[in-house]
Amino acid sequence: MNFNASAQNYPKSSGRKLLKRPNEVPGLESSGPTQAPPPSMQMPYSPYPGVAPPGMSPYPPQMNMPQYPQQPMPMGGYGGGYMNPGAMPPGMAAGASSLLGDPLVANVAMHYGNALVDSGKQLVDREFEKYVPVTRLKYYFAVDTSYVTRKLKLLFFPFTHKDWSVKYEQSEPVQPRYEVNAPDLYIPTMAYVTYILVAGLALGTQNRFTPEILGIQASSALAWTIAEILVELVTLYITNIQTHLRALDLLAYSGYKFVGIIFAVLLSLLFQKTGYYVALVYSSFALAFFIMRTLKWQVLTEVDPVNSGNEFSSPDSYSHQNMHARLTGHKRRLYFLVSVAGVQPLLMWWLSSHLISSSIQ
């Protein structure tokens, strides 16, 4: 059998139809547009985008899938972390900036912040007040220049003073600036610091000064003062003496002795050892007299926690047993007062005698 390619004689197969080229399909031109298949041949789709039964397309033909901006996954797992600022819509960002720029919103935020800070400050002050009595310390430092001058005059010349009572206002003592008899902590604190400096000056004139000597003087004076106050508080507790004295009151009265020590040491620089002893004796006697007269109204006045505030007592209080108890309590108060006043000259000598050289005549 001869095969003629130009004749295009293709073998016929039974039961099969040969496909024709596109240009040979009747009514279809090669240069024209391709016609869409009939609707029966299109892939059906669901009218609900994104949800479709199996075998159906969720989106209509020629429809692109929606593209969403991919946000970075925050650290710590899904739902935690922070929002990507770039993913915020421009309208939302503009609205937030305009909201923050509103004067009313800014004022509300400022008042809220101030209220939050004030509440936190009050909480800190209340917790700090439990350990450090800041309110009580303010009372002892409420002084002025006039009070300091009058108080120093009273410490050096207490013999001419007449009224030693402390005035009270609504069950609280008047501030020291208005009452010269009230105890303060300003003069004891300044006298304590000045005592350390004067001690360094006195040792420097004797070629005995070293940088460590100031720390030794400060710690030694502070230790003796604390020990004195502790002994007095324990004595009041053991003897069951009810007074209006507080620990800060005892600290103030104990700190007044540094004024006399400074006076004695400075006088020793001018008049040698004779001037030191003359000043020490006079300042010690003046301080003891001052302590006796000042604490008389605080110690010898009996405080009755049951009948406090009552002007008159019941007739039973004048019985023999009660009178004996009152006399015994008065003696304990008097002994305590004398011991507090008598220990001041000894402490003044102990804290200043080593500052005077034995070679000075």
mmCIF file of C-alpha atoms in Angstrom:
data_model
loop_
_atom_site.group_PDB
_atom_site.id
_atom_site.type_symbol
_atom_site.label_atom_id
_atom_site.label_comp_id
_atom_site.label_asym_id
_atom_site.label_seq_id
_atom_site.Cartn_x
_atom_site.Cartn_y
_atom_site.Cartn_z
ATOM 1 C CA MET A 1 0.000 0.000 0.000
ATOM 2 C CA ASN A 2 1.328 3.336 -1.050
ATOM 3 C CA PHE A 3 1.018 6.198 1.455
ATOM 4 C CA ASN A 4 0.278 9.565 -0.037
ATOM 5 C CA ALA A 5 0.744 12.377 2.508
ATOM 6 C CA SER A 6 -0.789 15.014 0.332
ATOM 7 C CA ALA A 7 -3.906 13.074 -0.207
ATOM 8 C CA GLN A 8 -4.612 13.097 3.518
ATOM 9 C CA ASN A 9 -6.348 9.802 3.434
ATOM 10 C CA TYR A 10 -6.754 8.813 7.016
ATOM 11 C CA PRO A 11 -7.882 5.394 7.984
ATOM 12 C CA LYS A 12 -11.425 5.203 9.126
ATOM 13 C CA SER A 13 -12.173 3.556 12.403
ATOM 14 C CA SER A 14 -15.474 2.193 13.160
ATOM 15 C CA GLY A 15 -17.474 3.894 15.914
ATOM 16 C CA ARG A 16 -15.092 6.878 16.293
ATOM 17 C CA LYS A 17 -15.192 10.366 14.868
ATOM 18 C CA LEU A 18 -12.114 12.190 13.912
ATOM 19 C CA LEU A 19 -11.534 15.603 15.481
ATOM 20 C CA LYS A 20 -11.320 18.480 13.103
ATOM 21 C CA ARG A 21 -9.162 21.474 13.346
ATOM 22 C CA PRO A 22 -10.650 24.670 14.777
ATOM 23 C CA ASN A 23 -10.641 26.380 11.433
ATOM 24 C CA GLU A 24 -12.664 23.582 10.021
ATOM 25 C CA VAL A 25 -15.516 23.905 12.558
ATOM 26 C CA PRO A 26 -18.493 25.445 10.782
ATOM 27 C CA GLY A 27 -19.269 28.995 11.828
ATOM 28 C CA LEU A 28 -16.004 29.462 13.761
ATOM 29 C CA GLU A 29 -13.345 31.671 12.323
ATOM 30 C CA SER A 30 -9.782 31.391 13.451
ATOM 31 C CA SER A 31 -9.325 35.122 13.710
ATOM 32 C CA GLY A 32 -12.483 35.796 15.739
ATOM 33 C CA PRO A 33 -12.917 35.700 19.526
ATOM 34 C CA THR A 34 -13.551 32.451 21.270
ATOM 35 C CA GLN A 35 -17.116 31.996 22.289
ATOM 36 C CA ALA A 36 -17.947 31.116 25.911
ATOM 37 C CA PRO A 37 -19.362 27.685 26.534
ATOM 38 C CA PRO A 38 -23.025 27.430 27.242
ATOM 39 C CA PRO A 39 -24.185 27.964 30.822
ATOM 40 C CA SER A 40 -24.853 24.308 31.282
ATOM 41 C CA MET A 41 -21.168 23.572 30.923
ATOM 42 C CA GLN A 42 -19.968 26.245 33.465
ATOM 43 C CA MET A 43 -18.895 25.242 36.963
ATOM 44 C CA PRO A 44 -21.701 26.072 39.394
ATOM 45 C CA TYR A 45 -20.853 28.271 42.401
ATOM 46 C CA SER A 46 -22.442 29.046 45.735
ATOM 47 C CA PRO A 47 -24.206 32.377 46.297
ATOM 48 C CA TYR A 48 -22.455 32.614 49.700
ATOM 49 C CA PRO A 49 -18.782 33.569 49.241
ATOM 50 C CA GLY A 50 -16.372 31.453 51.211
ATOM 51 C CA VAL A 51 -18.968 28.694 51.970
ATOM 52 C CA ALA A 52 -19.791 26.021 49.442
ATOM 53 C CA PRO A 53 -20.743 22.351 49.479
ATOM 54 C CA PRO A 54 -18.191 19.821 48.313
ATOM 55 C CA GLY A 55 -17.543 19.919 44.596
ATOM 56 C CA MET A 56 -18.665 23.528 44.159
ATOM 57 C CA SER A 57 -16.570 26.656 43.905
ATOM 58 C CA PRO A 58 -17.150 29.147 46.727
ATOM 59 C CA TYR A 59 -16.616 32.110 44.415
ATOM 60 C CA PRO A 60 -18.145 33.018 41.050
ATOM 61 C CA PRO A 61 -16.083 32.724 37.887
ATOM 62 C CA GLN A 62 -13.615 35.449 37.019
ATOM 63 C CA MET A 63 -13.645 36.515 40.740
ATOM 64 C CA ASN A 64 -10.347 36.844 42.570
ATOM 65 C CA MET A 65 -9.879 35.510 46.053
ATOM 66 C CA PRO A 66 -9.922 38.278 48.714
ATOM 67 C CA GLN A 67 -6.460 39.279 49.879
ATOM 68 C CA TYR A 68 -6.049 40.214 53.531
ATOM 69 C CA PRO A 69 -2.949 41.961 54.955
ATOM 70 C CA GLN A 70 -0.890 39.487 56.897
ATOM 71 C CA GLN A 71 -0.043 40.778 60.367
ATOM 72 C CA PRO A 72 2.982 39.546 62.250
ATOM 73 C CA MET A 73 2.169 36.929 64.861
ATOM 74 C CA PRO A 74 2.963 38.435 68.285
ATOM 75 C CA MET A 75 5.380 36.679 70.581
ATOM 76 C CA GLY A 76 3.932 34.629 73.382
ATOM 77 C CA GLY A 77 1.309 32.796 71.331
ATOM 78 C CA TYR A 78 -1.892 33.757 69.584
ATOM 79 C CA GLY A 79 -3.771 36.670 71.107
ATOM 80 C CA GLY A 80 -0.848 38.146 73.074
ATOM 81 C CA GLY A 81 1.754 40.794 72.478
ATOM 82 C CA TYR A 82 1.029 43.986 70.604
ATOM 83 C CA MET A 83 -0.741 45.200 67.495
ATOM 84 C CA ASN A 84 1.247 46.016 64.427
ATOM 85 C CA PRO A 85 0.936 49.796 63.927
ATOM 86 C CA GLY A 86 1.184 49.359 60.179
ATOM 87 C CA ALA A 87 -1.937 47.204 60.168
ATOM 88 C CA MET A 88 -4.079 49.996 61.681
ATOM 89 C CA PRO A 89 -6.371 51.559 59.094
ATOM 90 C CA PRO A 90 -5.488 55.176 58.206
ATOM 91 C CA GLY A 91 -8.924 56.394 59.302
ATOM 92 C CA MET A 92 -8.542 54.863 62.763
ATOM 93 C CA ALA A 93 -5.063 56.334 63.224
ATOM 94 C CA ALA A 94 -6.301 59.791 62.219
ATOM 95 C CA GLY A 95 -9.252 59.478 64.615
ATOM 96 C CA ALA A 96 -6.994 58.485 67.518
ATOM 97 C CA SER A 97 -4.637 61.409 66.890
ATOM 98 C CA SER A 98 -7.528 63.870 66.679
ATOM 99 C CA LEU A 99 -9.022 62.431 69.901
ATOM 100 C CA LEU A 100 -5.757 62.884 71.786
ATOM 101 C CA GLY A 101 -5.475 66.408 70.454
ATOM 102 C CA ASP A 102 -8.869 67.367 71.864
ATOM 103 C CA PRO A 103 -8.348 69.820 74.806
ATOM 104 C CA LEU A 104 -11.222 68.296 76.779
ATOM 105 C CA VAL A 105 -9.772 64.797 76.551
ATOM 106 C CA ALA A 106 -6.308 66.116 77.423
ATOM 107 C CA ASN A 107 -7.625 67.893 80.538
ATOM 108 C CA VAL A 108 -9.508 64.807 81.686
ATOM 109 C CA ALA A 109 -6.392 62.677 81.223
ATOM 110 C CA MET A 110 -4.275 65.224 83.126
ATOM 111 C CA HIS A 111 -6.707 65.389 86.059
ATOM 112 C CA TYR A 112 -6.918 61.611 86.176
ATOM 113 C CA GLY A 113 -3.124 61.325 86.226
ATOM 114 C CA ASN A 114 -2.835 63.911 89.017
ATOM 115 C CA ALA A 115 -5.473 62.101 91.078
ATOM 116 C CA LEU A 116 -3.628 58.808 90.582
ATOM 117 C CA VAL A 117 -0.316 60.354 91.671
ATOM 118 C CA ASP A 118 -1.917 61.961 94.745
ATOM 119 C CA SER A 119 -3.500 58.695 95.831
ATOM 120 C CA GLY A 120 -0.178 56.898 95.459
ATOM 121 C CA LYS A 121 1.595 59.593 97.469
ATOM 122 C CA GLN A 122 -0.953 59.350 100.263
ATOM 123 C CA LEU A 123 -0.522 55.583 100.369
ATOM 124 C CA VAL A 124 3.277 55.889 100.601
ATOM 125 C CA ASP A 125 3.026 58.573 103.302
ATOM 126 C CA ARG A 126 0.605 56.462 105.330
ATOM 127 C CA GLU A 127 2.880 53.420 105.192
ATOM 128 C CA PHE A 128 5.978 55.527 105.951
ATOM 129 C CA GLU A 129 4.227 57.177 108.902
ATOM 130 C CA LYS A 130 3.951 53.787 110.608
ATOM 131 C CA TYR A 131 7.726 53.584 111.014
ATOM 132 C CA VAL A 132 8.873 57.222 111.008
ATOM 133 C CA PRO A 133 6.659 59.814 112.769
ATOM 134 C CA VAL A 134 7.094 62.526 110.154
ATOM 135 C CA THR A 135 4.119 64.536 111.419
ATOM 136 C CA ARG A 136 5.485 64.538 114.956
ATOM 137 C CA LEU A 137 8.964 65.515 113.742
ATOM 138 C CA LYS A 138 7.532 68.538 111.947
ATOM 139 C CA TYR A 139 6.271 69.803 115.292
ATOM 140 C CA TYR A 140 9.738 69.657 116.870
ATOM 141 C CA PHE A 141 11.314 71.561 113.972
ATOM 142 C CA ALA A 142 8.656 74.305 113.826
ATOM 143 C CA VAL A 143 11.010 77.062 115.034
ATOM 144 C CA ASP A 144 12.157 80.469 113.906
ATOM 145 C CA THR A 145 15.041 82.819 114.645
ATOM 146 C CA SER A 146 13.268 84.510 117.530
ATOM 147 C CA TYR A 147 12.604 81.179 119.229
ATOM 148 C CA VAL A 148 16.222 80.032 118.861
ATOM 149 C CA THR A 149 17.476 83.257 120.414
ATOM 150 C CA ARG A 150 15.073 83.058 123.337
ATOM 151 C CA LYS A 151 15.768 79.356 123.863
ATOM 152 C CA LEU A 152 19.533 79.819 123.991
ATOM 153 C CA LYS A 153 19.059 82.653 126.458
ATOM 154 C CA LEU A 154 16.872 80.351 128.566
ATOM 155 C CA LEU A 155 19.511 77.582 128.508
ATOM 156 C CA PHE A 156 22.298 79.888 129.697
ATOM 157 C CA PHE A 157 20.230 82.002 132.101
ATOM 158 C CA PRO A 158 17.352 79.836 133.384
ATOM 159 C CA PHE A 159 17.408 81.411 136.860
ATOM 160 C CA THR A 160 15.462 84.497 135.822
ATOM 161 C CA HIS A 161 12.675 82.626 134.051
ATOM 162 C CA LYS A 162 9.342 82.519 135.910
ATOM 163 C CA ASP A 163 6.680 80.691 133.901
ATOM 164 C CA TRP A 164 7.725 77.137 132.995
ATOM 165 C CA SER A 165 4.363 75.753 131.960
ATOM 166 C CA VAL A 166 3.675 74.638 128.406
ATOM 167 C CA LYS A 167 0.550 75.971 126.745
ATOM 168 C CA TYR A 168 -1.808 73.514 125.055
ATOM 169 C CA GLU A 169 -4.271 73.997 122.234
ATOM 170 C CA GLN A 170 -6.937 71.312 121.709
ATOM 171 C CA SER A 171 -5.023 68.722 123.796
ATOM 172 C CA GLU A 172 -1.866 69.342 121.743
ATOM 173 C CA PRO A 173 1.095 71.474 122.860
ATOM 174 C CA VAL A 174 1.672 74.745 121.071
ATOM 175 C CA GLN A 175 4.444 74.768 118.478
ATOM 176 C CA PRO A 176 7.890 75.769 119.773
ATOM 177 C CA ARG A 177 7.927 78.989 117.752
ATOM 178 C CA TYR A 178 5.031 80.227 119.901
ATOM 179 C CA GLU A 179 6.081 78.598 123.191
ATOM 180 C CA VAL A 180 9.634 78.908 124.481
ATOM 181 C CA ASN A 181 9.088 76.171 127.089
ATOM 182 C CA ALA A 182 8.194 73.567 124.470
ATOM 183 C CA PRO A 183 10.943 71.090 123.537
ATOM 184 C CA ASP A 184 12.432 71.207 120.065
ATOM 185 C CA LEU A 185 14.915 69.178 118.055
ATOM 186 C CA TYR A 186 16.396 71.958 115.953
ATOM 187 C CA ILE A 187 18.774 73.266 118.620
ATOM 188 C CA PRO A 188 19.908 69.755 119.738
ATOM 189 C CA THR A 189 20.555 68.718 116.130
ATOM 190 C CA MET A 190 22.562 71.826 115.265
ATOM 191 C CA ALA A 191 24.409 71.613 118.590
ATOM 192 C CA TYR A 192 25.316 67.973 117.897
ATOM 193 C CA VAL A 193 26.806 68.822 114.496
ATOM 194 C CA THR A 194 28.614 71.860 115.914
ATOM 195 C CA TYR A 195 30.014 69.742 118.740
ATOM 196 C CA ILE A 196 31.687 67.422 116.214
ATOM 197 C CA LEU A 197 33.247 70.367 114.368
ATOM 198 C CA VAL A 198 34.430 72.044 117.573
ATOM 199 C CA ALA A 199 35.927 68.736 118.737
ATOM 200 C CA GLY A 200 37.905 68.541 115.504
ATOM 201 C CA LEU A 201 39.076 72.133 115.982
ATOM 202 C CA ALA A 202 40.177 71.496 119.563
ATOM 203 C CA LEU A 203 42.096 68.358 118.585
ATOM 204 C CA GLY A 204 43.626 70.171 115.626
ATOM 205 C CA THR A 205 45.123 72.854 117.886
ATOM 206 C CA GLN A 206 46.787 70.052 119.842
ATOM 207 C CA ASN A 207 48.127 68.253 116.715
ATOM 208 C CA ARG A 208 45.901 65.264 117.496
ATOM 209 C CA PHE A 209 43.454 65.579 114.632
ATOM 210 C CA THR A 210 42.914 62.736 112.169
ATOM 211 C CA PRO A 211 40.111 62.288 109.600
ATOM 212 C CA GLU A 212 38.809 59.289 111.517
ATOM 213 C CA ILE A 213 38.429 61.242 114.748
ATOM 214 C CA LEU A 214 35.297 63.015 113.536
ATOM 215 C CA GLY A 215 33.519 59.716 112.933
ATOM 216 C CA ILE A 216 34.591 58.455 116.346
ATOM 217 C CA GLN A 217 33.281 61.586 118.056
ATOM 218 C CA ALA A 218 29.965 61.454 116.199
ATOM 219 C CA SER A 219 29.306 57.780 116.884
ATOM 220 C CA SER A 220 30.380 58.018 120.515
ATOM 221 C CA ALA A 221 28.137 61.010 121.285
ATOM 222 C CA LEU A 222 25.189 59.430 119.478
ATOM 223 C CA ALA A 223 25.642 56.118 121.294
ATOM 224 C CA TRP A 224 25.696 57.765 124.715
ATOM 225 C CA THR A 225 22.602 59.810 123.901
ATOM 226 C CA ILE A 226 20.638 56.753 122.754
ATOM 227 C CA ALA A 227 21.728 54.807 125.816
ATOM 228 C CA GLU A 228 20.574 57.637 128.072
ATOM 229 C CA ILE A 229 17.133 57.756 126.445
ATOM 230 C CA LEU A 230 16.710 53.989 126.618
ATOM 231 C CA VAL A 231 17.550 53.960 130.324
ATOM 232 C CA GLU A 232 15.023 56.710 130.994
ATOM 233 C CA LEU A 233 12.269 54.930 129.029
ATOM 234 C CA VAL A 234 12.939 51.654 130.818
ATOM 235 C CA THR A 235 12.885 53.436 134.186
ATOM 236 C CA LEU A 236 9.516 55.009 133.388
ATOM 237 C CA TYR A 237 8.141 51.616 132.399
ATOM 238 C CA ILE A 238 9.469 49.729 135.425
ATOM 239 C CA THR A 239 8.407 52.342 137.973
ATOM 240 C CA ASN A 240 4.994 52.682 136.248
ATOM 241 C CA ILE A 241 5.195 56.462 136.050
ATOM 242 C CA GLN A 242 2.483 57.922 133.814
ATOM 243 C CA THR A 243 3.667 61.133 132.151
ATOM 244 C CA HIS A 244 3.103 63.129 128.985
ATOM 245 C CA LEU A 245 6.729 62.644 127.965
ATOM 246 C CA ARG A 246 7.499 60.976 124.638
ATOM 247 C CA ALA A 247 10.740 59.536 123.359
ATOM 248 C CA LEU A 248 11.280 62.613 121.176
ATOM 249 C CA ASP A 249 10.816 64.862 124.214
ATOM 250 C CA LEU A 250 13.538 62.979 126.060
ATOM 251 C CA LEU A 251 15.745 63.217 122.978
ATOM 252 C CA ALA A 252 15.284 66.984 122.888
ATOM 253 C CA TYR A 253 16.084 67.466 126.574
ATOM 254 C CA SER A 254 19.090 65.182 126.275
ATOM 255 C CA GLY A 255 20.428 67.078 123.256
ATOM 256 C CA TYR A 256 20.519 70.425 125.038
ATOM 257 C CA LYS A 257 23.701 69.392 126.838
ATOM 258 C CA PHE A 258 25.722 69.807 123.637
ATOM 259 C CA VAL A 259 25.160 73.564 123.893
ATOM 260 C CA GLY A 260 27.003 73.656 127.214
ATOM 261 C CA ILE A 261 29.741 71.327 125.897
ATOM 262 C CA ILE A 262 30.404 73.658 122.958
ATOM 263 C CA PHE A 263 30.599 76.634 125.307
ATOM 264 C CA ALA A 264 33.094 74.856 127.590
ATOM 265 C CA VAL A 265 35.354 73.624 124.764
ATOM 266 C CA LEU A 266 35.451 77.022 123.037
ATOM 267 C CA LEU A 267 36.270 78.714 126.316
ATOM 268 C CA SER A 268 39.143 76.244 126.826
ATOM 269 C CA LEU A 269 40.711 77.500 123.585
ATOM 270 C CA LEU A 270 40.864 80.995 125.066
ATOM 271 C CA PHE A 271 41.512 80.424 128.754
ATOM 272 C CA GLN A 272 43.012 76.964 128.698
ATOM 273 C CA LYS A 273 41.988 74.409 131.323
ATOM 274 C CA THR A 274 40.743 76.939 133.855
ATOM 275 C CA GLY A 275 38.269 78.405 131.413
ATOM 276 C CA TYR A 276 37.074 74.892 130.477
ATOM 277 C CA TYR A 277 36.222 73.910 134.058
ATOM 278 C CA VAL A 278 34.596 77.241 134.892
ATOM 279 C CA ALA A 279 32.391 77.028 131.784
ATOM 280 C CA LEU A 280 31.631 73.354 132.371
ATOM 281 C CA VAL A 281 30.537 73.893 135.967
ATOM 282 C CA TYR A 282 28.328 76.852 135.143
ATOM 283 C CA SER A 283 26.713 75.282 132.041
ATOM 284 C CA SER A 284 26.161 71.993 133.903
ATOM 285 C CA PHE A 285 24.438 73.725 136.809
ATOM 286 C CA ALA A 286 22.329 75.825 134.434
ATOM 287 C CA LEU A 287 21.268 72.767 132.421
ATOM 288 C CA ALA A 288 20.382 70.791 135.575
ATOM 289 C CA PHE A 289 18.271 73.685 136.816
ATOM 290 C CA PHE A 290 16.611 73.961 133.405
ATOM 291 C CA ILE A 291 15.807 70.220 133.332
ATOM 292 C CA MET A 292 14.395 70.289 136.866
ATOM 293 C CA ARG A 293 12.073 73.198 136.219
ATOM 294 C CA THR A 294 11.006 72.083 132.752
ATOM 295 C CA LEU A 295 10.296 68.434 133.560
ATOM 296 C CA LYS A 296 8.545 69.361 136.796
ATOM 297 C CA TRP A 297 5.339 70.051 134.869
ATOM 298 C CA GLN A 298 5.747 66.865 132.847
ATOM 299 C CA VAL A 299 6.811 64.376 135.530
ATOM 300 C CA LEU A 300 5.472 65.525 138.879
ATOM 301 C CA THR A 301 1.976 66.106 137.498
ATOM 302 C CA GLU A 302 0.228 62.771 137.848
ATOM 303 C CA VAL A 303 -1.648 61.464 134.840
ATOM 304 C CA ASP A 304 -4.676 59.342 135.738
ATOM 305 C CA PRO A 305 -5.752 57.381 132.631
ATOM 306 C CA VAL A 306 -9.130 56.557 134.243
ATOM 307 C CA ASN A 307 -10.077 59.934 135.680
ATOM 308 C CA SER A 308 -8.152 62.090 133.219
ATOM 309 C CA GLY A 309 -10.037 65.235 132.394
ATOM 310 C CA ASN A 310 -12.073 65.167 135.672
ATOM 311 C CA GLU A 311 -11.575 68.216 137.817
ATOM 312 C CA PHE A 312 -12.763 66.523 140.990
ATOM 313 C CA SER A 313 -12.234 62.964 142.152
ATOM 314 C CA SER A 314 -14.519 60.730 144.148
ATOM 315 C CA PRO A 315 -14.345 60.795 147.964
ATOM 316 C CA ASP A 316 -12.743 57.376 147.951
ATOM 317 C CA SER A 317 -9.661 58.843 146.353
ATOM 318 C CA TYR A 318 -8.881 60.664 149.565
ATOM 319 C CA SER A 319 -8.750 57.536 151.641
ATOM 320 C CA HIS A 320 -5.636 56.602 153.535
ATOM 321 C CA GLN A 321 -4.542 53.890 151.113
ATOM 322 C CA ASN A 322 -4.952 56.070 148.060
ATOM 323 C CA MET A 323 -3.112 58.905 149.731
ATOM 324 C CA HIS A 324 -0.231 56.559 150.581
ATOM 325 C CA ALA A 325 -0.090 55.371 146.979
ATOM 326 C CA ARG A 326 -0.035 58.946 145.749
ATOM 327 C CA LEU A 327 2.831 59.829 148.072
ATOM 328 C CA THR A 328 4.795 56.772 146.974
ATOM 329 C CA GLY A 329 4.239 57.605 143.317
ATOM 330 C CA HIS A 330 5.297 61.205 143.933
ATOM 331 C CA LYS A 331 8.581 60.014 145.419
ATOM 332 C CA ARG A 332 9.278 57.839 142.396
ATOM 333 C CA ARG A 333 8.616 60.799 140.118
ATOM 334 C CA LEU A 334 10.883 63.018 142.160
ATOM 335 C CA TYR A 335 13.705 60.451 142.091
ATOM 336 C CA PHE A 336 13.361 60.106 138.345
ATOM 337 C CA LEU A 337 13.466 63.864 137.872
ATOM 338 C CA VAL A 338 16.570 64.267 140.044
ATOM 339 C CA SER A 339 18.365 61.409 138.294
ATOM 340 C CA VAL A 340 17.689 62.844 134.828
ATOM 341 C CA ALA A 341 18.942 66.281 135.871
ATOM 342 C CA GLY A 342 21.932 64.916 137.789
ATOM 343 C CA VAL A 343 23.252 62.725 134.971
ATOM 344 C CA GLN A 344 23.599 65.666 132.578
ATOM 345 C CA PRO A 345 26.769 67.164 134.167
ATOM 346 C CA LEU A 346 28.433 63.732 134.193
ATOM 347 C CA LEU A 347 27.702 63.175 130.496
ATOM 348 C CA MET A 348 28.897 66.687 129.641
ATOM 349 C CA TRP A 349 32.214 66.027 131.344
ATOM 350 C CA TRP A 350 32.579 62.570 129.775
ATOM 351 C CA LEU A 351 31.985 63.830 126.219
ATOM 352 C CA SER A 352 34.344 66.820 126.524
ATOM 353 C CA SER A 353 37.141 66.011 128.944
ATOM 354 C CA HIS A 354 39.172 64.032 126.384
ATOM 355 C CA LEU A 355 39.181 67.053 124.095
ATOM 356 C CA ILE A 356 41.256 69.023 126.600
ATOM 357 C CA SER A 357 44.937 68.171 126.624
ATOM 358 C CA SER A 358 46.494 67.275 129.979
ATOM 359 C CA SER A 359 49.476 69.526 129.216
ATOM 360 C CA ILE A 360 47.260 72.621 129.200
ATOM 361 C CA GLN A 361 47.382 74.523 132.480
#
